[in-house]
Amino acid sequence: MDGSAEEEEEEEDDFHCSTSSHLPASSSNRHLDVDVDLSSSSWAPPLLLQCARAMTSCDARRARRLMWTLNELASPYGDVDQKLAAFFLQALLARASSSGPLTLRALADAARRNRSFDATRRTALRFQELSPWSSFGHVAANAAILDAFFSSSSSSTSSLHILDLSNTFCTQWPTLLEALAMRASDADTPRVSITTVVVSASSVQEEVMGEIGRRMERFARLMGVPFRFEAVHRPAGRDLSDLDLDRLVSEGGGSAALAVNCVNSLRGVPAVGSHRDALLAAFRRLNPLIVTVVEEEAELSTPKGEEEKEGDAFLKVFRESLEFFSTYLESLEESFPRASEERLALEREAGRAVMDLVACPAAESAERRDTGARWSRRMRTAGFEPVEYCDDMTDDLRALLRRYREGWSMRAGGVVGGAAGTFLAWRDKPSVWASAWKPAMRN
Amino acid sequence: MMTSSSAPFFRVGEEDEYGQHPSVLQQPSSAAPASSSATVAPQKKKRNLPGKPNPDAEVIALSPKSLLATNRFVCEVCNKGFQREQNLQLHRRGHNLPWKLKQKNPNEVRRRVYLCPEPTCVHHDPSRALGDLTGIKKHYCRKHGEKKWKCDKCSKRYAVHSDWKAHSKICGTREYRCDCGTLFSRRDSFITHRAFCDALAQENARLPAHGLNTSFGGQLYANRTLNLGLPQLNPTQLSSLLRTTGTGAAGASQFDHVNMATASSSSSFRQPPPPQQQQQQTHPNSAFFLGGSSYSQQGFNTEELLQSKPFHGMMQLQDLQTVSANNAATSSSAANLFDLGFFSGSAGNIDNVNHMMNNHIDTNMPSPFYNPSLQGEHEQQQQQMPATALLHKAAQMELAAPTSNFRPSFYMGGRESGSSRSQLEQENHFQDLINSITNGNGSGTLVFGNEQMAAFGGFNPAGLDQESKLHHNLTAGGRGGITRDFLGVGGMVRSMTTAGGVHLGVENINSMDSEMKARSFGAGRIQ
């Protein structure tokens, strides 16, 4: 076992972590050959970061040592640190062996094969029950859509078409339909049609969406809302930037007011090149009534994919991913009960995202999140301007947060890098960004 | 500022855009359907029928300003405002000012009715005047006023303070009950659940009912619940029911509901066997027995067969006895699950099950004890190995030198027998990498290895002996098949850490950390 005194002297300075309690004399730490206080509350990120650094600087011995240590401690069933160690170490190994995409596909296959309508529904709904992580964006977006619809002249045409690009399986829409039904008078409940675009490769997903569609239609009938639903499937790997938007929209209802809803979907469009800008420009050409964007806050988009090969760019993405998933897993841990199938499913999903970010090329990545500030710049470039959240809406959001456990708060976009919209923060760390946009008036 | 007079509500001196003289004694009877009797008994305060004001009454039309005004009576000393003159008088006592409480003379007082100043309002017409000053004030605020009060929890808005207060008391305490029996305290979760709920799926399309209220009568009407009778519950649902029972009212009510359904009568299962079989076919991984009596037709794959075998050895009669005792119980445990699954009212099945449990080692048979609470993730089913077999294998491994069979899959998803060639190559690659890391440090050094080896130490050796025979069976079943299922300790151990394996020997595993102990769900606590 590598643990001899000579080895320790050779350690580089940055092997010491700030949390170190200097226990090199203790047998356990000597054994592990690491000068990190493992009883501190977040030992995993420093170790993982050092491991990544060692890898990029080709320090094989050190990398191996760190990997061994991490391996000793990691577990996907442990605490947050152990989970982080498990996911990120697995990804680093895949990166080292250039087997990222393969591993990712295997992981995805395993998950997809068993993703029934029931399991999907359960996971999504339980998550929304226990954590505002996804419901925050939904509430914000729905409020913006309703507000825009009812205060626009097109409410006289009483027809709303929603182009839905999201990964939350239409769980956003029942509350919108209900609110619409409540707000309209009996005589003229607006017609609603939803075209939802799903990135999927499997037939299982299609079945799931089919079932979802049926239930939505039934529910709308219950609400007394004239309703149409369509699910469009895009194979994985094909991003949204070449959707035939015009066709989708015209089929939905030509004269209807159009709301474009993007929840966690823009990050799937490659940041490399001009794909993202192209998609947003395409949205602008549709001249929608409103565009709602919900994304997770993390700076993981590198503008040029090639830079990933370089150590610095990779390390930056690695560090940001560590921070983001650390927050995410911690919030999951605090929100769900101790033993929860749903949380496990969400964590596994996070593990796949980590694999994607660390071991797979950026050009094919579906996980390249970006900051609200940067998305805001893109939206403005594309010809949109922000719709301010009115007081009522922020009140609603605050009321939403009160229904969950402690730890959540809201932050205005402006204070987080000058973004539009608003942020959901977990323990003061901005995590989810929600914003609304309308076409900017041309002068 | 009003002077204190005996009739403070006269608009004397106040501006008013409606220009009505306050003291005109109008006779609205010509316009009003004076169905109430014309004579008024002066002694008792008589209430008019709503919507039909007293035709004798004096009609007052106040301005919006005066309607909205509060605290019109102001103390001259300290400027404190009061809504009623009486209150002001009492307050004046405190200043040692002369005060006088005025009595209303019931003989002299006239009935007054009030009009709403808003011209578009129906109460603007004298024939629809409201009889109460407080009433007209509230009406004006509610209908035509600005909603200044807002509920904290649900952000509903109110113009009248008392309305808001009343709502706040109730808000959040109201419970919404879905047809499926789940209770919600939050409206939004209720709505979202309702939209996707199976109970909704069972109903025929209703006539469009505006809003939720009409449809959410929310009673568990006995007939409807039958749709959720066991045959229709798929494994994941029932397992989630089990799982949530321990965690709160929602779960409990769900479960109680199911129990009710089954306890009520066995004939209540609408679904005859055939759909059951269909269901089985579409969910081939379900080891979960869904009620009824046709055991023989379950088409389970061999993996589950293997997995279910050892359970029988460990868990037989003891559990069945508990089960029969719990036949109508509403407690949440696997025993109860078993109850739901097998008995449906008939106790005679116990013997059948016993019989089957003991004898059907070699035939396909569902194992109700196979921890249903795990089945939420189907992917786990294929990889799980009962703890006893795991133990044996681990013991074997510890004795033997680490072989190339021992492939730490390291938490990789691709463990199905259909794993591709490149998958294996990749894993070999991993093995090399990891071996180089561990310096060939033997077996069980991977992520899960350490925990598990330590855990195994605490195991009851008797359990191992029992399983040696089973191990025979397992190995006889095809070595390649088994090792391919769980490609090394990682896979085995992984399933070990999931409660499927845990609940078998949970009492014996002292060294297991609390995380894993907690993972033995209610269903697993078979004593």
PDB file of N, CA and C in Angstrom, chain A residues 67-68 70-72 74-76 85-94 103 107 355, chain B residues 407-415 427 430-431 434 437 445-448 487-491 494:
ATOM      1  N   MET A  67      -7.388   8.328  -7.209  1.00  0.00           N
ATOM      2  CA  MET A  67      -8.506   7.482  -7.616  1.00  0.00           C
ATOM      3  C   MET A  67      -8.719   6.357  -6.624  1.00  0.00           C
ATOM      4  N   TRP A  68      -7.611   5.818  -6.173  1.00  0.00           N
ATOM      5  CA  TRP A  68      -7.747   4.737  -5.198  1.00  0.00           C
ATOM      6  C   TRP A  68      -8.444   5.246  -3.955  1.00  0.00           C
ATOM      7  N   LEU A  70     -10.409   7.842  -3.615  1.00  0.00           N
ATOM      8  CA  LEU A  70     -11.814   8.134  -3.887  1.00  0.00           C
ATOM      9  C   LEU A  70     -12.616   6.850  -3.972  1.00  0.00           C
ATOM     10  N   ASN A  71     -12.024   5.879  -4.587  1.00  0.00           N
ATOM     11  CA  ASN A  71     -12.707   4.614  -4.726  1.00  0.00           C
ATOM     12  C   ASN A  71     -13.043   4.006  -3.375  1.00  0.00           C
ATOM     13  N   GLU A  72     -12.118   4.150  -2.454  1.00  0.00           N
ATOM     14  CA  GLU A  72     -12.370   3.615  -1.127  1.00  0.00           C
ATOM     15  C   GLU A  72     -13.588   4.243  -0.486  1.00  0.00           C
ATOM     16  N   ALA A  74     -16.056   6.124  -2.125  1.00  0.00           N
ATOM     17  CA  ALA A  74     -17.239   6.434  -2.929  1.00  0.00           C
ATOM     18  C   ALA A  74     -18.342   5.402  -2.747  1.00  0.00           C
ATOM     19  N   SER A  75     -19.550   5.864  -2.924  1.00  0.00           N
ATOM     20  CA  SER A  75     -20.691   4.959  -2.941  1.00  0.00           C
ATOM     21  C   SER A  75     -21.909   5.701  -3.444  1.00  0.00           C
ATOM     22  N   PRO A  76     -22.606   5.112  -4.397  1.00  0.00           N
ATOM     23  CA  PRO A  76     -23.816   5.791  -4.865  1.00  0.00           C
ATOM     24  C   PRO A  76     -24.962   5.714  -3.869  1.00  0.00           C
ATOM     25  N   ALA A  85     -18.414  11.435  -5.205  1.00  0.00           N
ATOM     26  CA  ALA A  85     -17.196  10.683  -5.516  1.00  0.00           C
ATOM     27  C   ALA A  85     -17.504   9.569  -6.497  1.00  0.00           C
ATOM     28  N   ALA A  86     -18.599   8.861  -6.257  1.00  0.00           N
ATOM     29  CA  ALA A  86     -18.934   7.741  -7.133  1.00  0.00           C
ATOM     30  C   ALA A  86     -19.172   8.217  -8.562  1.00  0.00           C
ATOM     31  N   PHE A  87     -20.021   9.216  -8.723  1.00  0.00           N
ATOM     32  CA  PHE A  87     -20.366   9.664 -10.074  1.00  0.00           C
ATOM     33  C   PHE A  87     -19.169  10.250 -10.793  1.00  0.00           C
ATOM     34  N   PHE A  88     -18.449  11.118 -10.104  1.00  0.00           N
ATOM     35  CA  PHE A  88     -17.370  11.807 -10.793  1.00  0.00           C
ATOM     36  C   PHE A  88     -16.177  10.902 -11.027  1.00  0.00           C
ATOM     37  N   LEU A  89     -15.925  10.005 -10.107  1.00  0.00           N
ATOM     38  CA  LEU A  89     -14.817   9.082 -10.324  1.00  0.00           C
ATOM     39  C   LEU A  89     -15.120   8.179 -11.498  1.00  0.00           C
ATOM     40  N   GLN A  90     -16.331   7.686 -11.536  1.00  0.00           N
ATOM     41  CA  GLN A  90     -16.750   6.841 -12.642  1.00  0.00           C
ATOM     42  C   GLN A  90     -16.556   7.579 -13.969  1.00  0.00           C
ATOM     43  N   ALA A  91     -16.920   8.852 -13.944  1.00  0.00           N
ATOM     44  CA  ALA A  91     -16.784   9.623 -15.177  1.00  0.00           C
ATOM     45  C   ALA A  91     -15.324   9.871 -15.531  1.00  0.00           C
ATOM     46  N   LEU A  92     -14.515  10.124 -14.521  1.00  0.00           N
ATOM     47  CA  LEU A  92     -13.094  10.348 -14.790  1.00  0.00           C
ATOM     48  C   LEU A  92     -12.451   9.101 -15.355  1.00  0.00           C
ATOM     49  N   LEU A  93     -12.824   7.982 -14.822  1.00  0.00           N
ATOM     50  CA  LEU A  93     -12.293   6.731 -15.342  1.00  0.00           C
ATOM     51  C   LEU A  93     -12.703   6.542 -16.797  1.00  0.00           C
ATOM     52  N   ALA A  94     -13.952   6.851 -17.056  1.00  0.00           N
ATOM     53  CA  ALA A  94     -14.410   6.706 -18.433  1.00  0.00           C
ATOM     54  C   ALA A  94     -13.639   7.647 -19.351  1.00  0.00           C
ATOM     55  N   THR A 103     -20.098   4.259 -22.270  1.00  0.00           N
ATOM     56  CA  THR A 103     -20.630   4.067 -20.920  1.00  0.00           C
ATOM     57  C   THR A 103     -21.948   4.799 -20.758  1.00  0.00           C
ATOM     58  N   LEU A 107     -25.510   3.282 -19.654  1.00  0.00           N
ATOM     59  CA  LEU A 107     -26.278   3.769 -18.520  1.00  0.00           C
ATOM     60  C   LEU A 107     -27.670   4.207 -18.967  1.00  0.00           C
ATOM     61  N   MET A 355     -21.462  11.963 -16.309  1.00  0.00           N
ATOM     62  CA  MET A 355     -20.705  11.194 -17.300  1.00  0.00           C
ATOM     63  C   MET A 355     -20.637  11.956 -18.619  1.00  0.00           C
TER      64      MET A 355
ATOM     65  N   ARG B 407     -15.318  -9.216 -12.029  1.00  0.00           N
ATOM     66  CA  ARG B 407     -15.209  -8.018 -12.846  1.00  0.00           C
ATOM     67  C   ARG B 407     -15.967  -6.895 -12.156  1.00  0.00           C
ATOM     68  N   PRO B 408     -15.238  -6.017 -11.584  1.00  0.00           N
ATOM     69  CA  PRO B 408     -15.954  -4.920 -10.939  1.00  0.00           C
ATOM     70  C   PRO B 408     -16.625  -4.046 -11.980  1.00  0.00           C
ATOM     71  N   SER B 409     -17.883  -4.168 -12.021  1.00  0.00           N
ATOM     72  CA  SER B 409     -18.577  -3.381 -13.030  1.00  0.00           C
ATOM     73  C   SER B 409     -18.669  -1.942 -12.594  1.00  0.00           C
ATOM     74  N   PHE B 410     -18.363  -1.744 -11.322  1.00  0.00           N
ATOM     75  CA  PHE B 410     -18.220  -0.369 -10.885  1.00  0.00           C
ATOM     76  C   PHE B 410     -19.430   0.479 -11.224  1.00  0.00           C
ATOM     77  N   TYR B 411     -20.531  -0.050 -10.774  1.00  0.00           N
ATOM     78  CA  TYR B 411     -21.697   0.803 -10.871  1.00  0.00           C
ATOM     79  C   TYR B 411     -22.027   1.165 -12.300  1.00  0.00           C
ATOM     80  N   MET B 412     -21.869   0.209 -13.106  1.00  0.00           N
ATOM     81  CA  MET B 412     -22.276   0.502 -14.472  1.00  0.00           C
ATOM     82  C   MET B 412     -23.641  -0.066 -14.733  1.00  0.00           C
ATOM     83  N   GLY B 413     -24.337   0.585 -15.607  1.00  0.00           N
ATOM     84  CA  GLY B 413     -25.709   0.159 -15.806  1.00  0.00           C
ATOM     85  C   GLY B 413     -25.832  -1.091 -16.639  1.00  0.00           C
ATOM     86  N   GLY B 414     -24.903  -1.334 -17.511  1.00  0.00           N
ATOM     87  CA  GLY B 414     -25.154  -2.389 -18.473  1.00  0.00           C
ATOM     88  C   GLY B 414     -24.904  -3.776 -17.951  1.00  0.00           C
ATOM     89  N   ARG B 415     -25.817  -4.291 -17.191  1.00  0.00           N
ATOM     90  CA  ARG B 415     -25.557  -5.606 -16.627  1.00  0.00           C
ATOM     91  C   ARG B 415     -26.449  -6.688 -17.165  1.00  0.00           C
ATOM     92  N   GLU B 427     -15.299  -3.325 -19.970  1.00  0.00           N
ATOM     93  CA  GLU B 427     -15.161  -3.673 -18.574  1.00  0.00           C
ATOM     94  C   GLU B 427     -13.824  -4.287 -18.284  1.00  0.00           C
ATOM     95  N   PHE B 430     -11.628  -1.536 -17.826  1.00  0.00           N
ATOM     96  CA  PHE B 430     -11.800  -0.998 -16.493  1.00  0.00           C
ATOM     97  C   PHE B 430     -11.055  -1.834 -15.484  1.00  0.00           C
ATOM     98  N   GLN B 431     -11.226  -3.103 -15.649  1.00  0.00           N
ATOM     99  CA  GLN B 431     -10.589  -4.010 -14.711  1.00  0.00           C
ATOM    100  C   GLN B 431      -9.086  -3.753 -14.685  1.00  0.00           C
ATOM    101  N   ILE B 434      -8.401  -0.543 -12.957  1.00  0.00           N
ATOM    102  CA  ILE B 434      -8.636  -0.575 -11.526  1.00  0.00           C
ATOM    103  C   ILE B 434      -7.642  -1.486 -10.841  1.00  0.00           C
ATOM    104  N   ILE B 437      -4.714   0.342 -10.315  1.00  0.00           N
ATOM    105  CA  ILE B 437      -4.896   1.277  -9.219  1.00  0.00           C
ATOM    106  C   ILE B 437      -4.730   0.573  -7.892  1.00  0.00           C
ATOM    107  N   THR B 445     -12.277  -4.805  -3.206  1.00  0.00           N
ATOM    108  CA  THR B 445     -11.786  -3.481  -2.843  1.00  0.00           C
ATOM    109  C   THR B 445     -12.540  -2.388  -3.559  1.00  0.00           C
ATOM    110  N   LEU B 446     -13.501  -2.800  -4.312  1.00  0.00           N
ATOM    111  CA  LEU B 446     -14.215  -1.758  -5.022  1.00  0.00           C
ATOM    112  C   LEU B 446     -15.230  -1.074  -4.138  1.00  0.00           C
ATOM    113  N   VAL B 447     -15.826  -0.140  -4.731  1.00  0.00           N
ATOM    114  CA  VAL B 447     -16.769   0.726  -4.028  1.00  0.00           C
ATOM    115  C   VAL B 447     -17.627  -0.016  -3.033  1.00  0.00           C
ATOM    116  N   PHE B 448     -18.205  -1.051  -3.530  1.00  0.00           N
ATOM    117  CA  PHE B 448     -19.147  -1.730  -2.648  1.00  0.00           C
ATOM    118  C   PHE B 448     -18.469  -2.829  -1.882  1.00  0.00           C
ATOM    119  N   LEU B 487     -21.856  -8.865 -13.004  1.00  0.00           N
ATOM    120  CA  LEU B 487     -20.509  -9.075 -13.502  1.00  0.00           C
ATOM    121  C   LEU B 487     -19.518  -8.781 -12.413  1.00  0.00           C
ATOM    122  N   GLY B 488     -19.543  -9.598 -11.429  1.00  0.00           N
ATOM    123  CA  GLY B 488     -18.579  -9.391 -10.381  1.00  0.00           C
ATOM    124  C   GLY B 488     -19.223  -8.848  -9.130  1.00  0.00           C
ATOM    125  N   VAL B 489     -18.414  -8.628  -8.201  1.00  0.00           N
ATOM    126  CA  VAL B 489     -18.900  -8.208  -6.897  1.00  0.00           C
ATOM    127  C   VAL B 489     -19.774  -6.978  -7.016  1.00  0.00           C
ATOM    128  N   GLY B 490     -19.365  -6.094  -7.888  1.00  0.00           N
ATOM    129  CA  GLY B 490     -20.104  -4.842  -8.004  1.00  0.00           C
ATOM    130  C   GLY B 490     -21.584  -5.089  -8.170  1.00  0.00           C
ATOM    131  N   GLY B 491     -21.892  -5.985  -9.047  1.00  0.00           N
ATOM    132  CA  GLY B 491     -23.305  -6.248  -9.303  1.00  0.00           C
ATOM    133  C   GLY B 491     -23.960  -6.918  -8.132  1.00  0.00           C
ATOM    134  N   ARG B 494     -24.028  -4.740  -5.207  1.00  0.00           N
ATOM    135  CA  ARG B 494     -24.952  -3.647  -5.416  1.00  0.00           C
ATOM    136  C   ARG B 494     -26.350  -4.065  -5.029  1.00  0.00           C
TER     137      ARG B 494
END
